[in-house]
Coordinates of C-alpha atoms and ligand atoms in Angstrom, one line a residue:
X1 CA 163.9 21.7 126.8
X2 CA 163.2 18.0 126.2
X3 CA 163.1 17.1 122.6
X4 CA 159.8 15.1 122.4
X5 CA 157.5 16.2 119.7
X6 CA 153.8 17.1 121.0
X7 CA 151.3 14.3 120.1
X8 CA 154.0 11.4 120.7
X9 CA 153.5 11.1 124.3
X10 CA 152.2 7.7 124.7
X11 CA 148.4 6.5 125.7
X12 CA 149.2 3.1 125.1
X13 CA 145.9 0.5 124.6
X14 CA 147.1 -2.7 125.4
X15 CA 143.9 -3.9 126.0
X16 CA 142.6 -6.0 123.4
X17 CA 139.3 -4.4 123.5
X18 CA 140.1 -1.8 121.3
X19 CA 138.6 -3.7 118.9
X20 CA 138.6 -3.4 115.0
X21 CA 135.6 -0.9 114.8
X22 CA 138.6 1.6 116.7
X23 CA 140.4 1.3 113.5
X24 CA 138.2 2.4 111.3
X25 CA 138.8 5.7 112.8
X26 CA 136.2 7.4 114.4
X27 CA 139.0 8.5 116.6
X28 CA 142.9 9.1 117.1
X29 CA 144.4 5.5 118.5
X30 CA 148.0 6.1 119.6
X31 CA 149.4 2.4 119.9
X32 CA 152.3 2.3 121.9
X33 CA 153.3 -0.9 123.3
X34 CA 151.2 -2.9 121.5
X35 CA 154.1 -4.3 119.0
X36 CA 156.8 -7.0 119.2
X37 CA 160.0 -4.7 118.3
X38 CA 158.1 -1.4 120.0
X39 CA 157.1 0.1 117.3
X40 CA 154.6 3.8 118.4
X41 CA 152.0 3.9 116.0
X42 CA 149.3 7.0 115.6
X43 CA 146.0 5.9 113.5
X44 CA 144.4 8.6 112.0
X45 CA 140.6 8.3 110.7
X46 CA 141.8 9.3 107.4
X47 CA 144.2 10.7 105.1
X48 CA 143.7 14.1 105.7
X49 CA 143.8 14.2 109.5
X50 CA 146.8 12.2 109.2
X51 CA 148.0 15.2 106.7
X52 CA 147.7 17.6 109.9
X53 CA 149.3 15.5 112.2
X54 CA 152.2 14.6 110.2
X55 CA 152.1 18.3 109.0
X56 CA 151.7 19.2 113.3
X57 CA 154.7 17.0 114.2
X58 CA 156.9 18.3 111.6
X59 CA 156.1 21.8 112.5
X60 CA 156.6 21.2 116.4
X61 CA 160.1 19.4 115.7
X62 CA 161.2 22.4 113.8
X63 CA 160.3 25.1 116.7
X64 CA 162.4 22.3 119.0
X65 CA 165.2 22.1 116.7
X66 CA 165.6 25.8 115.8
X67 CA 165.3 26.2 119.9
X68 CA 168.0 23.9 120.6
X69 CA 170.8 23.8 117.5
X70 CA 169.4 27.2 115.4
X71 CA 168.3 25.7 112.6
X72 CA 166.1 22.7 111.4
X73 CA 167.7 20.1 109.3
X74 CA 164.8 18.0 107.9
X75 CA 164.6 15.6 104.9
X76 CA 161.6 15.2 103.1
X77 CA 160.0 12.0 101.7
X78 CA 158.8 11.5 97.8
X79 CA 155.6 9.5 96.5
X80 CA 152.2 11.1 96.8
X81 CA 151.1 10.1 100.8
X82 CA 153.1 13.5 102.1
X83 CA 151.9 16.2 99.5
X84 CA 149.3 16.9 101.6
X85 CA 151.3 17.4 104.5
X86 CA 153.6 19.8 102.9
X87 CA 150.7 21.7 101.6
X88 CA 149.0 22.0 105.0
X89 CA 153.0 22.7 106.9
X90 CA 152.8 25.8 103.8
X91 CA 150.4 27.1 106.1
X92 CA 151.1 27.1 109.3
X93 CA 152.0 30.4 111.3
X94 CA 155.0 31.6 112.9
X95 CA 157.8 28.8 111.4
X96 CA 161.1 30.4 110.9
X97 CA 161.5 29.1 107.0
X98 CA 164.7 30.8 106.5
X99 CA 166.4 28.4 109.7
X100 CA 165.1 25.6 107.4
X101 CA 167.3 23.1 105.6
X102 CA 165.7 21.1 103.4
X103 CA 167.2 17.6 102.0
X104 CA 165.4 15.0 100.6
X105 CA 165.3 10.8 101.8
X106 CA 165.3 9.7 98.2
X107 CA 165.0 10.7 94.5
X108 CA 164.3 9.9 91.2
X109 CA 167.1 9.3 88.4
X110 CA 165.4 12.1 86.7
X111 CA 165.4 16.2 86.3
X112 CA 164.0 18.5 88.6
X113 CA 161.5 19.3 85.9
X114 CA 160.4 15.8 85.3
X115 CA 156.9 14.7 86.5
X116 CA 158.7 11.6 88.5
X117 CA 160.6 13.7 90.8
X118 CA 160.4 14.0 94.5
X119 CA 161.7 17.7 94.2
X120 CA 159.5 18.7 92.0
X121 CA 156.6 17.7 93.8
X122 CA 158.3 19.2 97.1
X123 CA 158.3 22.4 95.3
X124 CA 154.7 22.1 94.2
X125 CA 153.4 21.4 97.3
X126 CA 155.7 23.3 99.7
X127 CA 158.3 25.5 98.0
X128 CA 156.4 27.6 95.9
X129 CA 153.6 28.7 98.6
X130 CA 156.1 29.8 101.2
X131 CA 156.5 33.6 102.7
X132 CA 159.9 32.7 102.0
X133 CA 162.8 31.6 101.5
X134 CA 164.0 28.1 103.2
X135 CA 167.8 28.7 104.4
X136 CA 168.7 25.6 102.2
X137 CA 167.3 23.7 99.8
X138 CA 169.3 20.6 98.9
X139 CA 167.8 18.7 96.5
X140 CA 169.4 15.7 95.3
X141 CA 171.2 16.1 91.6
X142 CA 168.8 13.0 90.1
X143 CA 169.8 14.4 86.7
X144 CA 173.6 13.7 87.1
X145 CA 174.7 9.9 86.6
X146 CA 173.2 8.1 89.5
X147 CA 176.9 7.2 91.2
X148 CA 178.3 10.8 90.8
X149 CA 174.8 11.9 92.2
X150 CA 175.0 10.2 95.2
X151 CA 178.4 10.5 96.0
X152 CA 177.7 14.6 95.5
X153 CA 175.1 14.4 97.7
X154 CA 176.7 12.6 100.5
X155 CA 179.5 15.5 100.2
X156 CA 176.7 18.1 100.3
X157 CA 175.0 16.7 103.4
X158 CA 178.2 15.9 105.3
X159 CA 179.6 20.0 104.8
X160 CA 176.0 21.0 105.5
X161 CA 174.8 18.7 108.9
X162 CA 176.6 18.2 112.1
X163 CA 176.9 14.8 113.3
X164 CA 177.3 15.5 117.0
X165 CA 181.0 13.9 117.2
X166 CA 179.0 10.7 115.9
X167 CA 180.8 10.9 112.6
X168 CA 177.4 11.0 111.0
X169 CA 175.2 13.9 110.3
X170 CA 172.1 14.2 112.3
X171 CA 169.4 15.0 111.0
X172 CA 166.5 16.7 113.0
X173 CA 164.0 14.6 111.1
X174 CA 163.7 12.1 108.2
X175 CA 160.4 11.5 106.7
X176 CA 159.7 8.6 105.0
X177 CA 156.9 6.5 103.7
X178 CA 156.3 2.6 102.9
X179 CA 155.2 1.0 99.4
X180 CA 152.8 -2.2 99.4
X181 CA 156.0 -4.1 99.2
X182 CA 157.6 -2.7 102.0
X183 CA 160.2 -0.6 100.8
X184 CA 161.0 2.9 102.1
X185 CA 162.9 5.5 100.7
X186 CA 164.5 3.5 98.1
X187 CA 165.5 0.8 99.8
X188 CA 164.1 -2.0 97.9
X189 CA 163.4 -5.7 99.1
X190 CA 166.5 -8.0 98.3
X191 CA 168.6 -4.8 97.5
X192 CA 172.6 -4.6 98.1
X193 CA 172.0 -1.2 99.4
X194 CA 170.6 -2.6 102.5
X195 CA 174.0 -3.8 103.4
X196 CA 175.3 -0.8 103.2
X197 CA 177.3 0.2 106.4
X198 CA 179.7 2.9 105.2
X199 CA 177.7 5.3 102.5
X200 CA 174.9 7.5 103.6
X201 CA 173.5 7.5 100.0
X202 CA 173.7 5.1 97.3
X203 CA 172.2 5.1 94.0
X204 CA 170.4 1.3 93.5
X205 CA 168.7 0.1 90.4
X206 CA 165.3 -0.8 90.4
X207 CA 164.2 -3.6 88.5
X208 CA 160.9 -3.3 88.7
X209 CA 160.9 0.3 87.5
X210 CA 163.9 -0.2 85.3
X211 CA 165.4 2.8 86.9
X212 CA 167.8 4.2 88.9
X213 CA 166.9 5.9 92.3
X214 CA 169.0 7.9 94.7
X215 CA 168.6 7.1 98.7
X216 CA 169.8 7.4 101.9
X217 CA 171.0 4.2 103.4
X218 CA 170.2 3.1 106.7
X219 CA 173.2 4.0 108.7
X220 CA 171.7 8.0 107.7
X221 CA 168.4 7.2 108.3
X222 CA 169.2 5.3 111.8
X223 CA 171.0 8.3 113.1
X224 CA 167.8 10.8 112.7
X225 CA 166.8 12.4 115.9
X226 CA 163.4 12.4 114.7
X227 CA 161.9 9.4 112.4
X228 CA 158.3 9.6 111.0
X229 CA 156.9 6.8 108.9
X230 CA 153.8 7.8 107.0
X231 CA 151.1 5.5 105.6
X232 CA 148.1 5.6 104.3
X233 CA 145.5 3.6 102.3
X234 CA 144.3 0.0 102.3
X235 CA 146.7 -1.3 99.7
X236 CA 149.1 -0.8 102.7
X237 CA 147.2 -3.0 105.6
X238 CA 148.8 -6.3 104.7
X239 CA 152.5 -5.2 104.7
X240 CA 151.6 -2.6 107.6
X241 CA 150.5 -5.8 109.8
X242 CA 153.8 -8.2 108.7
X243 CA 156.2 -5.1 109.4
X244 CA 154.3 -4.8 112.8
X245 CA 153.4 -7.8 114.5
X246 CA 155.0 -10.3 112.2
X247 CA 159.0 -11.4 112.5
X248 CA 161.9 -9.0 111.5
X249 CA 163.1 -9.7 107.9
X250 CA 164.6 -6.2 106.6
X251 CA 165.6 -7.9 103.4
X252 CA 162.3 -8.7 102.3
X253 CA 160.7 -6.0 104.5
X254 CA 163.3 -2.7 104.2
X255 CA 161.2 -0.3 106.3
X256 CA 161.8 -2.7 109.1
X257 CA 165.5 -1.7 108.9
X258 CA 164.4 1.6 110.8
X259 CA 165.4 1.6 114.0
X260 CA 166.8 4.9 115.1
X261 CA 169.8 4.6 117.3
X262 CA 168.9 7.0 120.0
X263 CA 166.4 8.7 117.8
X264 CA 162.1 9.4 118.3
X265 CA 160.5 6.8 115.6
X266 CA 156.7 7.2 115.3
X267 CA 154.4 5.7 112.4
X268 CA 151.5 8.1 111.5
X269 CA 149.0 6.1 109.4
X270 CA 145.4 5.9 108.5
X271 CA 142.5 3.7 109.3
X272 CA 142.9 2.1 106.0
X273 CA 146.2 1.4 106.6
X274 CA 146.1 0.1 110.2
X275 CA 142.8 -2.8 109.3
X276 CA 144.8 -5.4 109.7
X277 CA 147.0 -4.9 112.5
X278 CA 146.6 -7.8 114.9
X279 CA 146.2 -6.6 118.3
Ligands
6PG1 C1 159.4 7.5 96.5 C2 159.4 7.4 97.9 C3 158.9 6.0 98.4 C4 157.5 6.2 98.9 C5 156.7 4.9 98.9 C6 155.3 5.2 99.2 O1 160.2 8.2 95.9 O2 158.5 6.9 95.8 O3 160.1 8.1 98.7 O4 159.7 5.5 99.3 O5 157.5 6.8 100.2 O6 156.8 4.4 97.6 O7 154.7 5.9 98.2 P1 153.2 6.5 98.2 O8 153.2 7.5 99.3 O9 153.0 7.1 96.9 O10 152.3 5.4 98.5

């Protein structure tokens, strides 16, 4: 069984006549080929189509996984772009939750309960609504002090996913999102953690929130099978379009630091999103 998810097989438009009006999403544009670095981008009209097509893929990559290794090893992103997505994967038919294992890219330094945290609203939005059970829910400790946490966590994900003899684990797939400044996960512009060659999470400090976070690093996120980049809104276009077409500068642009070794990387995003990429 290959291991391509449906939707990412690629009907590349080179042609520059796909003009702007495309964009503004009157209909599914999947850009393959059209980027310096490679980069396979699906444009969605909106938010909530890209919702089912993020919430599509992810469902598809699980029936592949639990296929091929007997479980699903997935870890989810935080913000508020993939609520909707876990909402809509709450309802999908036939998915074998208790072969789920469910990890999270990145946390806040906070508690479970707390409105900030990326478990929390994972449980809101997914969690609580299932049939039941996942196999494994592994949320990060964000309560615990942010070193301890991450060091924990590293432990808990190393015990619980196989690395393939790579030395390290594999996830099936790693969602993740982008912030107007480019970050993803919580890998910040400028941050030390994006040197990071050896952990697979670090805790980093956040000036601008004055906070802690907890995150994978990229070596992790690198060695997903499966990568999905979700983005949505127009607050989004300019730094969507640098990361894109402009030139490769991971420190001040972290989400261009994904590059999956031998891993599937796709960008879902909307219309609003996608407005400015130069084509
Ligand atoms: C977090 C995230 C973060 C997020 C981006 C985009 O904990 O905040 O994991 O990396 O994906 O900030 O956030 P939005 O989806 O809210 O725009």
């Amino acid at each position: 069984m290959t291991e391509t998810v449906p939707g990412t097989r690629s009907e590349s438009r080179r042609d520059s006549k796909a003009g702007r009006d495309d964009l503004a999403g009157k209909q599914t544009l999947n850009l393959a080929g059209a980027f310096p670095r490679g980069d396979k981008v699906i444009v969605q009209p909106n938010r909530s189509e890209l919702a089912d097509t993020a919430a599509g893929m992810v469902a598809a990559a699980s029936l592949i996984s639990i296929e091929l290794r007997g479980a699903f090893n997935v870890a989810l992103a935080g913000g508020s772009t993939p609520g909707p997505v876990y909402e809509r994967l709450a309802t999908v038919p036939d998915i074998d939750w208790k072969r789920w294992r469910i990890f999270w890219s990145d946390e806040r330094c906070v508690s479970p309960e707390h409105a900030d945290s990326n478990y929390r609203m994972v449980r809101e939005t997914l969690l609580d609504r299932l049939p039941l059970a996942p196999g494994l829910v592994a949320r990060m400790p964000g309560e615990l002090p942010p070193e301890r946490a991450a060091n924990s966590y590293e432990e808990t994900i190393r015990e619980n996913v196989s690395s393939d003899g790579t030395g390290i684990p594999r996830f099936d797939l790693i969602l993740l999102g982008m912030g107007d400044d480019g970050h993803t996960a919580s890998l910040f512009p400028g941050s030390q953690v994006l040197k990071e060659n050896d952990r697979l999470v670090a805790a980093d400090y956040v000036n601008k929130f004055d906070a802690y976070r907890l995150t994978f690093t990229y070596p992790l996120i690198n060695a997903g099978r499966h990568v999905l980049v979700l983005v949505s809104g127009a607050s989004k276009a300019a730094t969507l379009n640098a990361v894109l077409t402009g030139p490769r500068q991971p420190g001040a642009l972290p989400v261009q630091g994904v590059q999956p070794t031998t891993g599937q990387f796709r960008w879902i995003v909307d219309a609003d999103a996608a407005q400015n990429i130069d084509r």
